[in-house]
Tab-separated table of C-alpha atoms in Angstrom:
chain	number	residue	atom	x	y	z
A	28	UNK	CA	77.479	0.919	-13.371
A	29	UNK	CA	77.431	-2.649	-14.713
A	30	UNK	CA	77.358	-2.979	-18.502
A	31	UNK	CA	74.112	-5.011	-18.458
A	32	UNK	CA	72.369	-2.462	-16.259
A	33	UNK	CA	73.578	0.416	-18.402
A	34	UNK	CA	72.276	-1.332	-21.496
A	35	UNK	CA	68.876	-1.867	-19.842
A	36	UNK	CA	68.625	1.805	-18.895
A	37	UNK	CA	69.628	2.863	-22.411
A	38	UNK	CA	67.017	0.545	-23.934
A	39	UNK	CA	64.305	1.850	-21.612
A	40	UNK	CA	65.162	5.420	-22.500
A	41	UNK	CA	64.862	4.707	-26.215
A	42	UNK	CA	61.434	3.022	-26.160
A	43	UNK	CA	58.904	5.545	-27.469
A	44	UNK	CA	61.251	8.372	-26.476
A	45	UNK	CA	60.745	7.246	-22.862
A	46	UNK	CA	63.006	9.853	-21.256
A	47	UNK	CA	61.631	12.749	-23.267
A	48	UNK	CA	57.922	11.849	-23.018
A	49	UNK	CA	57.873	11.287	-19.261
A	50	UNK	CA	60.908	13.338	-18.224
A	51	UNK	CA	62.253	10.265	-16.425
A	52	UNK	CA	65.881	10.281	-15.307
A	53	UNK	CA	68.486	7.531	-15.300
A	54	UNK	CA	68.274	7.522	-11.508
A	55	UNK	CA	64.511	6.992	-11.652
A	56	UNK	CA	64.894	4.123	-14.131
A	57	UNK	CA	67.497	2.498	-11.857
A	58	UNK	CA	65.155	2.888	-8.891
A	59	UNK	CA	62.343	1.195	-10.791
A	60	UNK	CA	64.658	-1.625	-11.853
A	61	UNK	CA	65.535	-2.188	-8.200
A	62	UNK	CA	61.849	-2.639	-7.428
A	63	UNK	CA	61.202	-5.276	-10.087
A	64	UNK	CA	62.034	-8.187	-7.779
A	65	UNK	CA	59.542	-7.006	-5.180
A	66	UNK	CA	56.655	-6.862	-7.639
A	67	UNK	CA	57.223	-10.181	-9.412
A	68	UNK	CA	54.130	-12.250	-8.642
A	69	UNK	CA	56.193	-15.467	-8.537
A	70	UNK	CA	58.309	-14.017	-5.728
A	71	UNK	CA	55.350	-13.201	-3.485
A	72	UNK	CA	54.078	-15.950	-1.124
A	73	UNK	CA	50.384	-16.821	-1.106
A	74	UNK	CA	48.441	-14.568	1.236
A	75	UNK	CA	44.994	-14.770	2.746
A	76	UNK	CA	42.402	-12.222	1.769
A	77	UNK	CA	42.573	-9.223	4.130
A	78	UNK	CA	39.815	-9.124	6.753
A	79	UNK	CA	36.705	-7.080	5.981
A	80	UNK	CA	35.796	-3.947	7.881
A	81	UNK	CA	32.032	-4.550	7.887
A	82	UNK	CA	29.396	-7.246	7.750
A	83	UNK	CA	26.085	-6.455	6.029
A	84	UNK	CA	23.250	-8.943	6.382
A	85	UNK	CA	25.728	-11.718	7.167
A	86	UNK	CA	28.143	-11.030	4.286
A	87	UNK	CA	31.660	-9.602	4.685
A	88	UNK	CA	32.147	-6.322	2.783
A	89	UNK	CA	34.896	-3.733	2.303
A	90	UNK	CA	38.223	-5.530	2.857
A	91	UNK	CA	40.895	-3.451	4.560
A	92	UNK	CA	42.555	-2.739	1.212
A	93	UNK	CA	39.285	-2.045	-0.611
A	94	UNK	CA	38.681	0.788	-3.019
A	95	UNK	CA	34.915	1.133	-2.891
A	96	UNK	CA	32.162	3.227	-4.375
A	97	UNK	CA	28.807	4.451	-3.120
A	98	UNK	CA	26.668	5.701	-5.989
A	99	UNK	CA	23.156	7.118	-6.239
A	100	UNK	CA	21.174	9.804	-7.925
A	101	UNK	CA	21.001	13.173	-6.222
A	102	UNK	CA	19.343	13.077	-2.773
A	103	UNK	CA	19.100	9.290	-2.870
A	104	UNK	CA	21.057	8.276	0.192
A	105	UNK	CA	24.827	8.252	-0.502
A	106	UNK	CA	25.765	10.270	2.580
A	107	UNK	CA	23.087	8.511	4.629
A	108	UNK	CA	24.527	5.065	3.893
A	109	UNK	CA	28.091	6.210	4.585
A	110	UNK	CA	26.723	7.631	7.830
A	111	UNK	CA	25.296	4.241	8.763
A	112	UNK	CA	28.720	2.621	8.308
A	113	UNK	CA	30.318	5.323	10.449
A	114	UNK	CA	27.611	4.957	13.074
A	115	UNK	CA	28.139	1.181	13.222
A	116	UNK	CA	31.799	1.821	13.960
A	117	UNK	CA	31.138	4.488	16.586
A	118	UNK	CA	28.214	2.852	18.417
A	119	UNK	CA	28.925	1.107	21.759
A	120	UNK	CA	28.016	-2.344	20.374
A	121	UNK	CA	29.433	-1.529	16.904
A	122	UNK	CA	26.233	-2.199	14.992
A	123	UNK	CA	23.161	-0.394	13.654
A	124	UNK	CA	19.798	-1.387	12.176
A	125	UNK	CA	19.388	-4.220	14.676
A	126	UNK	CA	22.682	-5.775	13.629
A	127	UNK	CA	22.094	-5.575	9.863
A	128	UNK	CA	25.341	-3.555	9.674
A	129	UNK	CA	28.220	-4.538	11.972
A	130	UNK	CA	31.763	-3.221	12.309
A	131	UNK	CA	34.094	-6.228	12.383
A	132	UNK	CA	36.979	-4.202	13.779
A	133	UNK	CA	35.072	-2.434	16.554
A	134	UNK	CA	35.703	1.298	16.596
A	135	UNK	CA	37.490	2.250	13.383
A	136	UNK	CA	39.555	5.335	12.720
A	137	UNK	CA	37.526	7.027	9.980
A	138	UNK	CA	38.277	10.125	7.914
A	139	UNK	CA	35.211	11.595	6.211
A	140	UNK	CA	35.978	14.101	3.431
A	141	UNK	CA	33.094	16.190	2.079
A	142	UNK	CA	33.722	17.986	-1.200
A	143	UNK	CA	30.115	19.032	-1.804
A	144	UNK	CA	28.712	20.564	1.385
A	145	UNK	CA	29.885	23.610	3.330
A	146	UNK	CA	30.929	23.133	6.954
A	147	UNK	CA	27.455	23.855	8.343
A	148	UNK	CA	25.715	21.153	6.295
A	149	UNK	CA	28.521	18.645	6.815
A	150	UNK	CA	28.156	19.251	10.550
A	151	UNK	CA	24.425	18.516	10.345
A	152	UNK	CA	25.150	15.166	8.667
A	153	UNK	CA	27.667	14.285	11.361
A	154	UNK	CA	25.132	15.099	14.083
A	155	UNK	CA	22.757	12.578	12.555
A	156	UNK	CA	25.515	9.959	12.460
A	157	UNK	CA	26.298	10.414	16.135
A	158	UNK	CA	22.628	10.281	17.114
A	159	UNK	CA	22.341	7.003	15.210
A	160	UNK	CA	25.354	5.702	17.128
A	161	UNK	CA	23.596	6.528	20.401
A	162	UNK	CA	25.610	9.590	21.384
A	163	UNK	CA	24.625	13.115	22.255
A	164	UNK	CA	25.745	15.151	19.257
A	165	UNK	CA	27.234	17.810	21.554
A	166	UNK	CA	30.036	15.377	22.418
A	167	UNK	CA	33.467	15.548	20.825
A	168	UNK	CA	32.966	13.409	17.736
A	169	UNK	CA	36.632	12.689	17.126
A	170	UNK	CA	36.772	10.790	20.436
A	171	UNK	CA	34.611	8.188	18.678
A	172	UNK	CA	37.138	7.687	15.892
A	173	UNK	CA	35.549	9.981	13.285
A	174	UNK	CA	37.277	13.022	11.824
A	175	UNK	CA	35.143	14.900	9.304
A	176	UNK	CA	36.464	17.624	7.007
A	177	UNK	CA	34.857	19.849	4.380
A	178	UNK	CA	37.112	20.815	1.466
A	179	UNK	CA	34.377	22.571	-0.515
A	180	UNK	CA	36.051	25.956	-0.007
A	181	UNK	CA	39.552	24.660	-0.855
A	182	UNK	CA	40.898	25.451	-4.321
A	183	UNK	CA	40.233	22.519	-6.661
A	184	UNK	CA	43.924	22.131	-7.496
A	185	UNK	CA	44.788	21.771	-3.790
A	186	UNK	CA	42.088	19.310	-2.729
A	187	UNK	CA	44.001	16.123	-3.535
A	188	UNK	CA	47.036	17.366	-1.639
A	189	UNK	CA	45.124	18.392	1.465
A	190	UNK	CA	43.246	15.068	1.491
A	191	UNK	CA	46.521	13.132	1.381
A	192	UNK	CA	47.933	15.317	4.159
A	193	UNK	CA	44.842	14.554	6.252
A	194	UNK	CA	45.238	10.806	5.630
A	195	UNK	CA	48.886	11.035	6.644
A	196	UNK	CA	48.040	13.025	9.800
A	197	UNK	CA	45.013	11.072	11.086
A	198	UNK	CA	46.103	7.579	9.913
A	199	UNK	CA	42.541	6.328	9.238
A	200	UNK	CA	41.573	2.745	8.517
A	201	UNK	CA	38.721	3.956	6.299
A	202	UNK	CA	38.413	7.097	4.173
A	203	UNK	CA	35.161	8.404	2.686
A	204	UNK	CA	35.351	10.992	-0.102
A	205	UNK	CA	31.846	12.360	-0.538
A	206	UNK	CA	31.863	13.781	-4.045
A	207	UNK	CA	34.984	12.231	-5.559
A	208	UNK	CA	34.007	13.618	-8.972
A	209	UNK	CA	34.697	17.087	-7.535
A	210	UNK	CA	38.381	16.161	-7.595
A	211	UNK	CA	38.145	15.847	-11.379
A	212	UNK	CA	37.981	19.051	-13.412
A	213	UNK	CA	35.667	17.381	-15.932
A	214	UNK	CA	34.138	13.909	-15.567
A	215	UNK	CA	34.313	13.675	-19.376
A	216	UNK	CA	38.101	14.166	-19.400
A	217	UNK	CA	39.627	10.688	-19.766
A	218	UNK	CA	43.117	11.698	-18.645
A	219	UNK	CA	41.939	13.508	-15.521
A	220	UNK	CA	39.583	10.671	-14.579
A	221	UNK	CA	42.374	8.101	-14.920
A	222	UNK	CA	44.747	10.205	-12.828
A	223	UNK	CA	42.291	10.687	-9.979
A	224	UNK	CA	41.248	7.033	-9.884
A	225	UNK	CA	44.919	5.994	-9.958
A	226	UNK	CA	45.487	8.386	-7.057
A	227	UNK	CA	42.708	6.659	-5.089
A	228	UNK	CA	44.510	3.326	-5.607
A	229	UNK	CA	47.771	4.915	-4.525
A	230	UNK	CA	46.186	6.405	-1.402
A	231	UNK	CA	44.828	3.020	-0.343
A	232	UNK	CA	48.111	1.180	-0.968
A	233	UNK	CA	50.492	3.740	0.490
A	234	UNK	CA	48.552	4.411	3.685
A	235	UNK	CA	47.068	0.929	4.146
A	236	UNK	CA	43.454	2.038	4.338
A	237	UNK	CA	40.186	1.393	2.553
A	238	UNK	CA	38.981	4.313	0.421
A	239	UNK	CA	35.341	4.743	-0.535
A	240	UNK	CA	34.347	7.371	-3.077
A	241	UNK	CA	30.833	8.674	-3.665
A	242	UNK	CA	29.523	9.438	-7.127
A	243	UNK	CA	26.248	10.480	-8.739
A	244	UNK	CA	24.331	8.177	-11.057
A	245	UNK	CA	23.085	9.539	-14.354
A	246	UNK	CA	19.402	10.409	-13.947
A	247	UNK	CA	18.316	8.806	-17.225
A	248	UNK	CA	20.604	5.779	-17.585
A	249	UNK	CA	21.080	4.935	-13.907
A	250	UNK	CA	24.825	4.576	-14.548
A	251	UNK	CA	27.804	6.617	-13.401
A	252	UNK	CA	28.368	9.234	-16.065
A	253	UNK	CA	31.434	10.197	-18.093
A	254	UNK	CA	34.972	8.869	-17.918
A	255	UNK	CA	34.754	9.054	-14.123
A	256	UNK	CA	32.172	6.282	-14.299
A	257	UNK	CA	34.215	4.219	-16.751
A	258	UNK	CA	37.310	4.385	-14.555
A	259	UNK	CA	35.312	3.806	-11.367
A	260	UNK	CA	33.833	0.592	-12.742
A	261	UNK	CA	37.352	-0.638	-13.518
A	262	UNK	CA	38.982	0.348	-10.230
A	263	UNK	CA	36.489	-0.197	-7.438
A	264	UNK	CA	36.331	-3.582	-5.696
A	265	UNK	CA	33.125	-2.990	-3.691
A	266	UNK	CA	30.167	-1.048	-5.012
A	267	UNK	CA	27.039	0.053	-3.169
A	268	UNK	CA	24.255	1.384	-5.397
A	269	UNK	CA	21.469	3.228	-3.577
A	270	UNK	CA	17.936	3.747	-4.780
A	271	UNK	CA	15.209	5.749	-3.073
A	272	UNK	CA	11.516	4.935	-3.257
A	273	UNK	CA	9.972	8.401	-3.464
A	274	UNK	CA	6.550	7.049	-2.502
A	275	UNK	CA	7.557	5.906	0.991
A	276	UNK	CA	11.054	7.288	1.613
A	277	UNK	CA	12.821	3.909	1.894
A	278	UNK	CA	16.400	3.546	0.670
A	279	UNK	CA	17.620	0.272	-0.867
A	280	UNK	CA	21.332	-0.615	-0.965
A	281	UNK	CA	22.532	-3.051	-3.639
A	282	UNK	CA	26.037	-4.430	-3.020
A	283	UNK	CA	28.496	-6.058	-5.398
A	284	UNK	CA	31.930	-7.180	-4.167
A	285	UNK	CA	34.878	-9.416	-4.924
A	286	UNK	CA	33.070	-12.534	-3.777
A	287	UNK	CA	29.573	-12.926	-2.387
A	288	UNK	CA	27.285	-9.932	-2.699
A	289	UNK	CA	25.374	-8.879	0.403
A	290	UNK	CA	21.566	-9.165	0.319
A	291	UNK	CA	19.857	-5.857	-0.311
A	292	UNK	CA	19.650	-3.592	2.721
A	293	UNK	CA	16.666	-1.278	3.295
A	294	UNK	CA	16.453	1.620	5.719
A	295	UNK	CA	14.537	4.808	6.302
A	296	UNK	CA	15.335	8.144	7.897
A	297	UNK	CA	12.832	9.275	10.497
A	298	UNK	CA	12.409	12.988	11.181
A	299	UNK	CA	9.417	13.518	13.500
A	300	UNK	CA	7.891	16.973	13.665
A	301	UNK	CA	10.065	19.497	15.478
A	302	UNK	CA	13.287	17.473	15.204
A	303	UNK	CA	16.228	19.333	13.706
A	304	UNK	CA	18.210	16.122	13.308
A	305	UNK	CA	16.814	12.870	11.970
A	306	UNK	CA	17.895	9.344	12.833
A	307	UNK	CA	17.836	5.954	11.214
A	308	UNK	CA	15.503	3.180	12.185
A	309	UNK	CA	15.062	-0.398	10.916
A	310	UNK	CA	12.660	-1.046	8.063
A	311	UNK	CA	9.826	-1.878	10.474
A	312	UNK	CA	8.874	1.605	11.652
A	313	UNK	CA	5.721	0.501	13.496
A	314	UNK	CA	7.630	0.467	16.784
A	315	UNK	CA	8.656	4.117	16.603
A	316	UNK	CA	7.158	5.812	19.682
A	317	UNK	CA	4.559	8.529	19.274
A	318	UNK	CA	4.680	8.544	15.483
A	319	UNK	CA	1.314	10.128	14.841
A	320	UNK	CA	-0.456	10.303	11.508
A	321	UNK	CA	0.617	13.927	11.230
A	322	UNK	CA	4.253	12.957	11.936
A	323	UNK	CA	4.125	10.299	9.223
A	324	UNK	CA	2.575	12.746	6.755
A	325	UNK	CA	5.213	15.359	7.495
A	326	UNK	CA	7.978	12.772	7.174
A	327	UNK	CA	6.676	11.734	3.748
A	328	UNK	CA	6.465	15.355	2.599
A	329	UNK	CA	10.013	16.084	3.790
A	330	UNK	CA	11.330	13.067	1.886
A	331	UNK	CA	9.449	14.226	-1.201
A	332	UNK	CA	10.763	17.789	-1.008
A	333	UNK	CA	14.330	16.593	-0.444
A	334	UNK	CA	14.321	15.678	-4.141
A	335	UNK	CA	12.558	18.836	-5.369
A	336	UNK	CA	14.530	21.341	-7.510
A	337	UNK	CA	14.346	24.067	-4.854
A	338	UNK	CA	14.382	27.022	-4.806
A	339	UNK	CA	12.124	27.390	-7.828
A	340	UNK	CA	9.008	29.171	-9.022
A	341	UNK	CA	5.491	28.051	-8.200
A	342	UNK	CA	4.969	26.970	-11.822
A	343	UNK	CA	8.172	24.906	-11.818
A	344	UNK	CA	7.397	23.185	-8.521
A	345	UNK	CA	3.821	22.294	-9.464
A	346	UNK	CA	5.028	20.934	-12.804
A	347	UNK	CA	7.667	18.847	-11.005
A	348	UNK	CA	5.128	17.454	-8.525
A	349	UNK	CA	2.688	16.531	-11.281
A	350	UNK	CA	5.465	14.721	-13.159
A	351	UNK	CA	6.825	12.834	-10.101
A	352	UNK	CA	3.408	11.885	-8.752
A	353	UNK	CA	1.864	11.438	-12.209
A	354	UNK	CA	-1.031	13.681	-11.343
A	355	UNK	CA	-3.177	14.826	-14.231
A	356	UNK	CA	-4.329	18.048	-12.574
A	357	UNK	CA	-2.626	20.706	-10.451
A	358	UNK	CA	-5.159	20.485	-7.614
A	359	UNK	CA	-3.313	17.787	-5.588
A	360	UNK	CA	-0.043	19.672	-6.174
A	361	UNK	CA	-1.572	22.851	-4.735
A	362	UNK	CA	-2.817	20.885	-1.705
A	363	UNK	CA	0.634	19.351	-1.206
A	364	UNK	CA	2.309	22.775	-1.215
A	365	UNK	CA	-0.270	24.042	1.254
A	366	UNK	CA	0.511	21.120	3.577
A	367	UNK	CA	4.257	21.752	3.226
A	368	UNK	CA	3.716	25.337	4.293
A	369	UNK	CA	1.592	24.252	7.278
A	370	UNK	CA	4.319	21.862	8.473
A	371	UNK	CA	6.995	24.512	8.070
A	372	UNK	CA	8.811	22.517	5.393
A	373	UNK	CA	8.497	25.128	2.638
A	374	UNK	CA	7.733	28.793	2.404
A	375	UNK	CA	7.302	31.175	-0.517
A	376	UNK	CA	8.012	34.788	-1.335
A	377	UNK	CA	7.393	37.136	-4.228
A	378	UNK	CA	10.140	37.672	-6.803
A	379	UNK	CA	8.799	40.257	-9.235
A	380	UNK	CA	5.631	38.753	-10.691
A	381	UNK	CA	6.459	35.200	-9.607
A	382	UNK	CA	6.119	33.247	-6.382
A	383	UNK	CA	9.280	31.404	-5.366
A	384	UNK	CA	9.355	28.358	-3.052
A	385	UNK	CA	12.303	27.484	-0.803
A	386	UNK	CA	13.076	25.073	2.052
A	387	UNK	CA	12.549	26.709	5.436
A	388	UNK	CA	15.176	24.544	7.174
A	389	UNK	CA	17.982	25.918	5.015
A	390	UNK	CA	19.261	29.049	6.834
A	391	UNK	CA	20.636	30.679	3.715
A	392	UNK	CA	17.891	29.537	1.338
A	393	UNK	CA	16.851	33.083	0.529
A	394	UNK	CA	20.420	33.899	-0.465
A	395	UNK	CA	20.739	31.014	-2.930
A	396	UNK	CA	20.958	31.726	-6.633
A	397	UNK	CA	17.537	31.192	-8.173
A	398	UNK	CA	16.748	29.775	-11.590
A	399	UNK	CA	13.514	31.546	-12.395
A	400	UNK	CA	13.151	30.426	-16.006
A	401	UNK	CA	10.121	28.287	-16.764
A	402	UNK	CA	11.991	26.162	-19.318
């Protein structure tokens, strides 16, 4: 080993007890020294910005090397918006919402990782995506470039490893991680948050793909909570913040990127009576065929109850409705619950002395853990 190199390694090992604190070896230090030339900015020729994967309202978004974020409060459209991007890729003309969202690369190879929903619910979301793309949801979805996995039942310590294995196996151009905070033991742990966000960067660089994580916004502040939010704001190059208008069910997407931000995008999910799977339509819903007044009323009630804290007691649900709708009496809340029962959206059962409401469309709703306190 050359004297100069040996001296450099010795100096590196002495700085802040480098070898002891990080357990780094002389071989590792030599390897890192060998890489210095390749990472010197002055040695790298000027490069053009990588092409973007999508165009939203005429603006290029999500470059191929992007690390993006989709954030919203609970039940406010994160998975729905990711589904629209996937549907744009999978659709025959590679666009949805009358061209408001376009896939620049045609059919992309997409890996969708769900950390929050069990397989059954993740499957339901994927059905809606394929219907939006114009396909029968009985078809083989992976033939349209989408592979969707649920890691909810995987041990927390193993999730990162299995996600990287999936990226290595399927070689996607775009990776969605729905519930990236679930990869962090505690969103208030600075070290863990930094490690996971650094891993997202690593995943994008090593496998040459865009990675988009989904996070919840704090209900009161409207910001991403904890250290996960702090690190996300530092790392992510494209952000999509979703807001839902509870009065009419419309979702609004606010984009912020490296350069120009896309104009706000608005969309709505339409679930006519009797449909198990909804689909997306443009903002102008007047052209939807056979959308009767009853269909519209049911659709509004379903959107409302999507945000309700179900299952819960009758007292809790009425209190929630009065707060959300700003009603001063319980009479309209009682009428709303009656309508929900008529449309088959909700049902109730007796639990001791209390009446408990649950969503009918959830097969295992009656098996869910109930919070019956009136606090």
